[in-house]
PDB file of C-alpha atoms in Angstrom:
ATOM      1  CA  MET A1331       0.000   0.000   0.000  1.00 45.00           C
ATOM      2  CA  ARG A1332       2.815   2.359   0.929  1.00 46.00           C
ATOM      3  CA  THR A1333       4.579   1.553  -2.354  1.00 45.00           C
ATOM      4  CA  LEU A1334       1.401   2.320  -4.320  1.00 41.00           C
ATOM      5  CA  PHE A1335       1.015   5.640  -2.460  1.00 40.00           C
ATOM      6  CA  SER A1336       4.634   6.533  -3.180  1.00 43.00           C
ATOM      7  CA  LEU A1337       4.235   5.769  -6.870  1.00 40.00           C
ATOM      8  CA  THR A1338       1.042   7.833  -7.050  1.00 42.00           C
ATOM      9  CA  LEU A1339       2.744  10.759  -5.295  1.00 42.00           C
ATOM     10  CA  LEU A1340       5.732  10.508  -7.620  1.00 42.00           C
ATOM     11  CA  THR A1341       3.449  10.540 -10.660  1.00 45.00           C
ATOM     12  CA  LEU A1342       1.659  13.643  -9.378  1.00 44.00           C
ATOM     13  CA  LEU A1343       4.943  15.418  -8.687  1.00 44.00           C
ATOM     14  CA  MET A1344       6.260  14.589 -12.152  1.00 46.00           C
ATOM     15  CA  ALA A1345       3.042  15.832 -13.760  1.00 47.00           C
ATOM     16  CA  THR A1346       3.245  19.061 -11.764  1.00 45.00           C
ATOM     17  CA  ALA A1347       6.883  19.566 -12.726  1.00 43.00           C
ATOM     18  CA  SER A1348       6.049  18.925 -16.365  1.00 42.00           C
ATOM     19  CA  SER A1349       3.176  21.405 -16.240  1.00 40.00           C
ATOM     20  CA  THR A1350       5.373  24.028 -14.602  1.00 38.00           C
ATOM     21  CA  SER A1351       8.093  23.480 -17.189  1.00 40.00           C
ATOM     22  CA  ALA A1352       5.586  23.792 -20.042  1.00 46.00           C
ATOM     23  CA  ALA A1353       4.428  27.109 -18.635  1.00 61.00           C
ATOM     24  CA  SER A1354       7.950  28.489 -18.242  1.00 85.00           C
ATOM     25  CA  PRO A1355       8.495  31.775 -20.092  1.00 91.00           C
ATOM     26  CA  ASP A1356      10.439  31.784 -23.325  1.00 95.00           C
ATOM     27  CA  THR A1357      13.694  33.579 -22.489  1.00 96.00           C
ATOM     28  CA  GLN A1358      15.485  32.920 -25.771  1.00 98.00           C
ATOM     29  CA  CYS A1359      16.992  35.668 -27.865  1.00 98.00           C
ATOM     30  CA  TYR A1360      15.494  35.726 -31.362  1.00 98.00           C
ATOM     31  CA  GLU A1361      17.184  37.376 -34.281  1.00 98.00           C
ATOM     32  CA  MET A1362      15.365  38.433 -37.423  1.00 98.00           C
ATOM     33  CA  ARG A1363      17.757  38.900 -40.306  1.00 98.00           C
ATOM     34  CA  ILE A1364      16.695  40.542 -43.558  1.00 98.00           C
ATOM     35  CA  TYR A1365      19.004  40.002 -46.519  1.00 98.00           C
ATOM     36  CA  TYR A1366      18.787  42.036 -49.704  1.00 98.00           C
ATOM     37  CA  ALA A1367      20.349  39.915 -52.424  1.00 98.00           C
ATOM     38  CA  ALA A1368      22.740  41.484 -54.899  1.00 98.00           C
ATOM     39  CA  PRO A1369      21.171  41.933 -58.367  1.00 98.00           C
ATOM     40  CA  GLY A1370      20.493  38.557 -59.952  1.00 97.00           C
ATOM     41  CA  LYS A1371      21.837  36.644 -56.919  1.00 98.00           C
ATOM     42  CA  LEU A1372      18.691  35.668 -54.975  1.00 98.00           C
ATOM     43  CA  ASP A1373      18.624  32.110 -56.349  1.00 98.00           C
ATOM     44  CA  ASP A1374      22.307  31.680 -55.521  1.00 98.00           C
ATOM     45  CA  LEU A1375      21.721  33.008 -52.014  1.00 98.00           C
ATOM     46  CA  ASN A1376      18.876  30.561 -51.444  1.00 98.00           C
ATOM     47  CA  ALA A1377      21.014  27.720 -52.776  1.00 98.00           C
ATOM     48  CA  ARG A1378      23.765  28.568 -50.296  1.00 98.00           C
ATOM     49  CA  PHE A1379      21.329  28.515 -47.393  1.00 98.00           C
ATOM     50  CA  ARG A1380      19.702  25.316 -48.640  1.00 98.00           C
ATOM     51  CA  ASN A1381      22.924  23.419 -49.244  1.00 98.00           C
ATOM     52  CA  HIS A1382      25.251  24.798 -46.586  1.00 98.00           C
ATOM     53  CA  THR A1383      24.323  27.637 -44.251  1.00 98.00           C
ATOM     54  CA  LEU A1384      21.502  26.040 -42.233  1.00 98.00           C
ATOM     55  CA  LYS A1385      23.687  23.052 -41.364  1.00 98.00           C
ATOM     56  CA  ILE A1386      26.596  25.269 -40.344  1.00 98.00           C
ATOM     57  CA  PHE A1387      24.267  27.415 -38.230  1.00 98.00           C
ATOM     58  CA  GLU A1388      23.098  24.287 -36.399  1.00 98.00           C
ATOM     59  CA  LYS A1389      26.705  23.185 -35.935  1.00 98.00           C
ATOM     60  CA  HIS A1390      27.288  26.372 -33.933  1.00 98.00           C
ATOM     61  CA  GLY A1391      24.174  26.074 -31.780  1.00 97.00           C
ATOM     62  CA  MET A1392      21.926  28.415 -33.746  1.00 98.00           C
ATOM     63  CA  LYS A1393      18.318  27.284 -34.003  1.00 98.00           C
ATOM     64  CA  ASN A1394      16.759  27.713 -37.443  1.00 98.00           C
ATOM     65  CA  ILE A1395      13.170  28.936 -36.979  1.00 98.00           C
ATOM     66  CA  GLY A1396      11.983  29.936 -40.448  1.00 98.00           C
ATOM     67  CA  TYR A1397      12.963  31.410 -43.810  1.00 98.00           C
ATOM     68  CA  TRP A1398      10.614  33.435 -46.002  1.00 98.00           C
ATOM     69  CA  MET A1399      10.521  35.629 -49.104  1.00 98.00           C
ATOM     70  CA  PRO A1400       7.894  38.306 -49.814  1.00 98.00           C
ATOM     71  CA  ILE A1401       5.242  37.350 -52.376  1.00 98.00           C
ATOM     72  CA  ASP A1402       5.968  40.646 -54.093  1.00 96.00           C
ATOM     73  CA  ASN A1403       9.731  40.837 -53.897  1.00 98.00           C
ATOM     74  CA  PRO A1404      11.167  43.683 -56.011  1.00 97.00           C
ATOM     75  CA  GLU A1405      13.987  44.156 -53.484  1.00 98.00           C
ATOM     76  CA  SER A1406      15.043  40.476 -53.623  1.00 98.00           C
ATOM     77  CA  LYS A1407      14.615  40.031 -49.872  1.00 98.00           C
ATOM     78  CA  LEU A1408      15.139  36.938 -47.766  1.00 98.00           C
ATOM     79  CA  VAL A1409      13.796  37.126 -44.206  1.00 98.00           C
ATOM     80  CA  TYR A1410      14.748  34.583 -41.576  1.00 98.00           C
ATOM     81  CA  VAL A1411      14.638  34.054 -37.825  1.00 98.00           C
ATOM     82  CA  LEU A1412      17.173  32.294 -35.606  1.00 98.00           C
ATOM     83  CA  ALA A1413      16.981  31.553 -31.875  1.00 98.00           C
ATOM     84  CA  TYR A1414      19.704  31.400 -29.213  1.00 98.00           C
ATOM     85  CA  PRO A1415      19.779  30.809 -25.452  1.00 98.00           C
ATOM     86  CA  SER A1416      20.827  34.445 -24.941  1.00 98.00           C
ATOM     87  CA  LYS A1417      22.259  37.478 -26.716  1.00 97.00           C
ATOM     88  CA  ALA A1418      25.727  36.586 -25.413  1.00 98.00           C
ATOM     89  CA  ALA A1419      25.339  33.071 -26.825  1.00 98.00           C
ATOM     90  CA  ARG A1420      24.295  34.630 -30.127  1.00 98.00           C
ATOM     91  CA  ASP A1421      27.389  36.812 -30.303  1.00 98.00           C
ATOM     92  CA  GLN A1422      29.671  33.859 -29.521  1.00 98.00           C
ATOM     93  CA  ALA A1423      27.918  31.620 -32.074  1.00 98.00           C
ATOM     94  CA  TRP A1424      28.352  34.184 -34.848  1.00 98.00           C
ATOM     95  CA  LYS A1425      31.995  34.681 -33.930  1.00 98.00           C
ATOM     96  CA  GLU A1426      32.580  30.944 -34.246  1.00 98.00           C
ATOM     97  CA  PHE A1427      30.526  30.751 -37.440  1.00 98.00           C
ATOM     98  CA  GLY A1428      32.532  33.545 -39.062  1.00 98.00           C
ATOM     99  CA  SER A1429      35.845  31.821 -38.343  1.00 98.00           C
ATOM    100  CA  ASP A1430      34.671  28.304 -39.297  1.00 98.00           C
ATOM    101  CA  PRO A1431      36.872  26.922 -42.135  1.00 98.00           C
ATOM    102  CA  GLU A1432      33.842  25.152 -43.614  1.00 98.00           C
ATOM    103  CA  TRP A1433      31.914  28.423 -43.840  1.00 98.00           C
ATOM    104  CA  LYS A1434      34.909  30.290 -45.228  1.00 98.00           C
ATOM    105  CA  ALA A1435      35.249  27.700 -48.000  1.00 98.00           C
ATOM    106  CA  VAL A1436      31.530  27.909 -48.817  1.00 98.00           C
ATOM    107  CA  ALA A1437      31.585  31.711 -48.869  1.00 98.00           C
ATOM    108  CA  LYS A1438      34.640  31.761 -51.126  1.00 98.00           C
ATOM    109  CA  SER A1439      33.222  29.278 -53.638  1.00 98.00           C
ATOM    110  CA  THR A1440      29.732  30.822 -53.761  1.00 98.00           C
ATOM    111  CA  GLU A1441      31.075  34.363 -54.149  1.00 98.00           C
ATOM    112  CA  ALA A1442      33.595  33.588 -56.872  1.00 96.00           C
ATOM    113  CA  ASN A1443      31.532  35.742 -59.244  1.00 95.00           C
ATOM    114  CA  GLY A1444      30.601  38.426 -56.740  1.00 97.00           C
ATOM    115  CA  ARG A1445      28.947  38.899 -53.369  1.00 97.00           C
ATOM    116  CA  LEU A1446      25.478  37.427 -52.918  1.00 98.00           C
ATOM    117  CA  VAL A1447      24.215  39.938 -50.341  1.00 98.00           C
ATOM    118  CA  ALA A1448      24.018  43.685 -50.871  1.00 98.00           C
ATOM    119  CA  LYS A1449      22.638  44.662 -47.463  1.00 98.00           C
ATOM    120  CA  VAL A1450      21.712  43.047 -44.131  1.00 98.00           C
ATOM    121  CA  GLU A1451      19.303  44.293 -41.460  1.00 98.00           C
ATOM    122  CA  THR A1452      18.992  42.682 -38.031  1.00 98.00           C
ATOM    123  CA  LYS A1453      16.486  42.869 -35.190  1.00 98.00           C
ATOM    124  CA  PHE A1454      16.999  41.258 -31.776  1.00 98.00           C
ATOM    125  CA  MET A1455      13.786  40.185 -30.103  1.00 98.00           C
ATOM    126  CA  ASN A1456      12.185  38.483 -27.110  1.00 98.00           C
ATOM    127  CA  ALA A1457       8.915  36.578 -27.282  1.00 98.00           C
ATOM    128  CA  THR A1458       5.972  38.336 -25.633  1.00 98.00           C
ATOM    129  CA  ASP A1459       4.254  36.600 -22.737  1.00 98.00           C
ATOM    130  CA  TYR A1460       1.187  35.950 -24.917  1.00 98.00           C
ATOM    131  CA  SER A1461       3.032  34.489 -27.911  1.00 98.00           C
ATOM    132  CA  PRO A1462       2.297  30.867 -28.807  1.00 98.00           C
ATOM    133  CA  ALA A1463       5.238  28.523 -28.301  1.00 97.00           C
ATOM    134  CA  ILE A1464       7.687  29.342 -31.095  1.00 98.00           C
ATOM    135  CA  VAL A1465       8.366  25.867 -32.433  1.00 97.00           C
ATOM    136  CA  PRO A1466       8.754  25.406 -36.204  1.00 97.00           C
ATOM    137  CA  GLU A1467       6.031  23.336 -37.816  1.00 95.00           C
ATOM    138  CA  LYS A1468       5.200  22.186 -41.317  1.00 92.00           C
ATOM    139  CA  SER A1469       1.638  22.342 -42.545  1.00 92.00           C
ATOM    140  CA  SER A1470       0.279  19.614 -44.813  1.00 89.00           C
ATOM    141  CA  GLU A1471      -1.275  22.376 -46.917  1.00 91.00           C
ATOM    142  CA  SER A1472       0.434  25.330 -48.552  1.00 92.00           C
ATOM    143  CA  ARG A1473      -0.070  28.652 -46.795  1.00 96.00           C
ATOM    144  CA  VAL A1474       1.248  32.174 -46.697  1.00 98.00           C
ATOM    145  CA  PHE A1475       2.709  34.019 -43.744  1.00 98.00           C
ATOM    146  CA  GLU A1476       2.069  37.632 -42.873  1.00 98.00           C
ATOM    147  CA  LEU A1477       4.778  39.659 -41.150  1.00 98.00           C
ATOM    148  CA  ARG A1478       3.235  42.591 -39.310  1.00 98.00           C
ATOM    149  CA  THR A1479       5.197  45.345 -37.580  1.00 98.00           C
ATOM    150  CA  TYR A1480       3.523  47.878 -35.292  1.00 98.00           C
ATOM    151  CA  THR A1481       5.023  51.123 -34.050  1.00 98.00           C
ATOM    152  CA  ALA A1482       3.268  52.115 -30.844  1.00 98.00           C
ATOM    153  CA  THR A1483       2.426  55.656 -29.872  1.00 98.00           C
ATOM    154  CA  PRO A1484       5.127  56.888 -27.438  1.00 97.00           C
ATOM    155  CA  GLY A1485       4.568  55.381 -24.004  1.00 97.00           C
ATOM    156  CA  LYS A1486       1.798  53.042 -25.173  1.00 98.00           C
ATOM    157  CA  LEU A1487       3.598  49.791 -26.063  1.00 98.00           C
ATOM    158  CA  SER A1488       2.392  48.175 -22.824  1.00 98.00           C
ATOM    159  CA  ASN A1489      -1.182  49.156 -23.718  1.00 98.00           C
ATOM    160  CA  LEU A1490      -0.750  47.666 -27.181  1.00 98.00           C
ATOM    161  CA  ASN A1491       0.627  44.425 -25.746  1.00 98.00           C
ATOM    162  CA  ALA A1492      -2.251  44.293 -23.255  1.00 98.00           C
ATOM    163  CA  ARG A1493      -4.804  44.610 -26.039  1.00 98.00           C
ATOM    164  CA  PHE A1494      -3.183  41.775 -27.980  1.00 98.00           C
ATOM    165  CA  ARG A1495      -2.908  39.654 -24.829  1.00 98.00           C
ATOM    166  CA  ASP A1496      -6.481  40.214 -23.677  1.00 98.00           C
ATOM    167  CA  HIS A1497      -8.362  40.479 -26.965  1.00 98.00           C
ATOM    168  CA  THR A1498      -6.627  40.539 -30.338  1.00 98.00           C
ATOM    169  CA  VAL A1499      -4.926  37.139 -30.361  1.00 98.00           C
ATOM    170  CA  GLU A1500      -8.184  35.299 -29.648  1.00 98.00           C
ATOM    171  CA  LEU A1501     -10.118  37.421 -32.143  1.00 98.00           C
ATOM    172  CA  PHE A1502      -7.546  36.619 -34.828  1.00 98.00           C
ATOM    173  CA  LYS A1503      -8.100  32.940 -34.123  1.00 98.00           C
ATOM    174  CA  LYS A1504     -11.877  33.431 -34.284  1.00 98.00           C
ATOM    175  CA  HIS A1505     -11.533  34.850 -37.782  1.00 98.00           C
ATOM    176  CA  GLY A1506      -9.406  32.019 -39.143  1.00 97.00           C
ATOM    177  CA  MET A1507      -5.933  33.442 -38.674  1.00 98.00           C
ATOM    178  CA  LYS A1508      -3.214  31.294 -37.135  1.00 98.00           C
ATOM    179  CA  ASN A1509      -1.058  33.035 -34.544  1.00 98.00           C
ATOM    180  CA  ILE A1510       2.578  32.053 -35.157  1.00 98.00           C
ATOM    181  CA  ALA A1511       4.814  34.270 -33.000  1.00 98.00           C
ATOM    182  CA  TYR A1512       4.831  37.651 -31.241  1.00 98.00           C
ATOM    183  CA  TRP A1513       7.953  39.589 -30.287  1.00 98.00           C
ATOM    184  CA  ASN A1514       9.112  42.873 -28.798  1.00 98.00           C
ATOM    185  CA  LEU A1515      12.635  44.132 -29.402  1.00 98.00           C
ATOM    186  CA  ILE A1516      15.135  43.433 -26.624  1.00 98.00           C
ATOM    187  CA  PRO A1517      15.976  46.306 -24.256  1.00 96.00           C
ATOM    188  CA  GLY A1518      18.562  48.641 -25.725  1.00 94.00           C
ATOM    189  CA  GLU A1519      17.589  47.976 -29.348  1.00 96.00           C
ATOM    190  CA  LYS A1520      16.535  50.947 -31.436  1.00 96.00           C
ATOM    191  CA  GLY A1521      12.735  50.969 -31.280  1.00 97.00           C
ATOM    192  CA  ALA A1522      12.563  48.705 -28.227  1.00 98.00           C
ATOM    193  CA  ASP A1523      10.121  51.073 -26.515  1.00 98.00           C
ATOM    194  CA  ASP A1524       7.597  51.091 -29.330  1.00 98.00           C
ATOM    195  CA  THR A1525       7.848  48.002 -31.554  1.00 98.00           C
ATOM    196  CA  LEU A1526       5.717  44.874 -31.814  1.00 98.00           C
ATOM    197  CA  ILE A1527       6.543  42.294 -34.491  1.00 98.00           C
ATOM    198  CA  TYR A1528       4.447  39.245 -35.221  1.00 98.00           C
ATOM    199  CA  PHE A1529       3.664  36.514 -37.733  1.00 98.00           C
ATOM    200  CA  LEU A1530       0.289  35.155 -38.791  1.00 98.00           C
ATOM    201  CA  ALA A1531      -0.443  32.317 -41.217  1.00 98.00           C
ATOM    202  CA  HIS A1532      -3.286  32.198 -43.748  1.00 98.00           C
ATOM    203  CA  ALA A1533      -4.428  29.766 -46.430  1.00 97.00           C
ATOM    204  CA  SER A1534      -3.657  32.465 -49.003  1.00 98.00           C
ATOM    205  CA  LYS A1535      -3.231  36.223 -49.313  1.00 98.00           C
ATOM    206  CA  ALA A1536      -6.881  36.518 -50.328  1.00 98.00           C
ATOM    207  CA  ALA A1537      -7.884  34.515 -47.247  1.00 98.00           C
ATOM    208  CA  GLY A1538      -5.760  36.797 -45.057  1.00 98.00           C
ATOM    209  CA  ASP A1539      -7.368  39.909 -46.500  1.00 98.00           C
ATOM    210  CA  ALA A1540     -10.847  38.421 -45.979  1.00 98.00           C
ATOM    211  CA  SER A1541     -10.021  37.425 -42.393  1.00 98.00           C
ATOM    212  CA  PHE A1542      -8.862  40.932 -41.555  1.00 98.00           C
ATOM    213  CA  LYS A1543     -11.995  42.440 -43.043  1.00 98.00           C
ATOM    214  CA  SER A1544     -14.227  40.232 -40.895  1.00 98.00           C
ATOM    215  CA  PHE A1545     -11.979  40.933 -37.893  1.00 98.00           C
ATOM    216  CA  ARG A1546     -12.275  44.702 -38.324  1.00 98.00           C
ATOM    217  CA  ASP A1547     -16.050  44.429 -38.694  1.00 98.00           C
ATOM    218  CA  ASP A1548     -16.395  42.335 -35.523  1.00 98.00           C
ATOM    219  CA  PRO A1549     -18.292  44.239 -32.770  1.00 98.00           C
ATOM    220  CA  LYS A1550     -16.034  42.613 -30.154  1.00 98.00           C
ATOM    221  CA  TRP A1551     -12.945  44.057 -31.847  1.00 98.00           C
ATOM    222  CA  LYS A1552     -14.552  47.479 -32.158  1.00 98.00           C
ATOM    223  CA  ALA A1553     -15.419  47.421 -28.461  1.00 98.00           C
ATOM    224  CA  ALA A1554     -11.924  46.234 -27.459  1.00 98.00           C
ATOM    225  CA  ARG A1555     -10.288  48.902 -29.596  1.00 98.00           C
ATOM    226  CA  LYS A1556     -12.470  51.667 -28.170  1.00 98.00           C
ATOM    227  CA  GLU A1557     -11.960  50.518 -24.589  1.00 98.00           C
ATOM    228  CA  SER A1558      -8.162  50.296 -24.977  1.00 98.00           C
ATOM    229  CA  GLU A1559      -7.882  53.673 -26.688  1.00 98.00           C
ATOM    230  CA  ASP A1560     -10.153  55.368 -24.160  1.00 98.00           C
ATOM    231  CA  LYS A1561      -7.992  53.960 -21.371  1.00 97.00           C
ATOM    232  CA  ALA A1562      -4.747  55.063 -23.044  1.00 97.00           C
ATOM    233  CA  GLY A1563      -6.060  58.464 -24.095  1.00 97.00           C
ATOM    234  CA  GLY A1564      -5.728  57.917 -27.831  1.00 97.00           C
ATOM    235  CA  SER A1565      -4.570  55.586 -30.585  1.00 98.00           C
ATOM    236  CA  LEU A1566      -2.091  52.893 -29.543  1.00 98.00           C
ATOM    237  CA  THR A1567      -0.155  53.139 -32.825  1.00 98.00           C
ATOM    238  CA  ILE A1568       1.314  56.135 -34.609  1.00 98.00           C
ATOM    239  CA  PRO A1569      -0.125  57.270 -37.982  1.00 97.00           C
ATOM    240  CA  ASP A1570       0.929  54.754 -40.649  1.00 96.00           C
ATOM    241  CA  GLY A1571       2.394  52.691 -37.818  1.00 97.00           C
ATOM    242  CA  VAL A1572       1.129  49.299 -39.012  1.00 98.00           C
ATOM    243  CA  LYS A1573       3.113  47.526 -41.727  1.00 98.00           C
ATOM    244  CA  SER A1574       2.100  44.264 -43.361  1.00 98.00           C
ATOM    245  CA  GLU A1575       3.998  42.003 -45.749  1.00 98.00           C
ATOM    246  CA  TYR A1576       2.779  38.672 -47.116  1.00 98.00           C
ATOM    247  CA  MET A1577       5.488  36.072 -47.555  1.00 98.00           C
ATOM    248  CA  VAL A1578       5.963  32.459 -48.600  1.00 98.00           C
ATOM    249  CA  PRO A1579       8.354  30.037 -46.885  1.00 98.00           C
ATOM    250  CA  THR A1580      11.412  28.880 -48.803  1.00 98.00           C
ATOM    251  CA  ASP A1581      11.594  25.210 -49.746  1.00 97.00           C
ATOM    252  CA  TYR A1582      14.220  24.666 -47.036  1.00 98.00           C
ATOM    253  CA  SER A1583      12.437  26.553 -44.236  1.00 98.00           C
ATOM    254  CA  PRO A1584      11.784  24.567 -41.042  1.00 98.00           C
ATOM    255  CA  TRP A1585       8.514  26.515 -40.708  1.00 97.00           C
ATOM    256  CA  LYS A1586       6.093  26.090 -43.601  1.00 95.00           C
TER     257      LYS A1586
END
């Protein structure tokens, strides 16, 4: 009897520990990197990532989250997200990556006819407390991703996050949008006091547009927006402070 009680207690403790672990906050450092390919080099850049770079990233402890290109891509952009245990771990990983003989050989061979990247932009981010777990997944059906960037009115980022936490995320789900990930910039980054970045997934661009129309027409959204803006004393985003870009995952992206 005592043995049975002990086993039952152990099972309960393990279940509690597992539940606590599952609810632990995501403290990883995420990096969004935006590459602008040199003229005529986007295919070569994708080939280098597909055949070499992702594996070398993993070798140095970088977690590949997802790789996307805009549906309309006149600037030849490649957008991707990596994850690290911390910003310090990120800096060390990139230092090791840059000095890796394997990477140096790949870079030399792939750039024999010129550099593949004309410009790089980076953003360092932390997951918000209301973000879904950021774990790459592959859908059995093709879909598009929407990258949305909000610039909050000065001093109102916490209000904006509260509205997403308490209302917007669930309303998105109600209207057929899949919440993928939500981030704020890490402290010290330019724009850290006013930036929210997130990804949604839709069956298609047309489906995304239709979902947002029904979302904006929803009385619950209208009420939530009014309540949050009344509380904050005005709009939570600056004029023209909402940017949207529809993208498709690359064939080698962990997240599709």
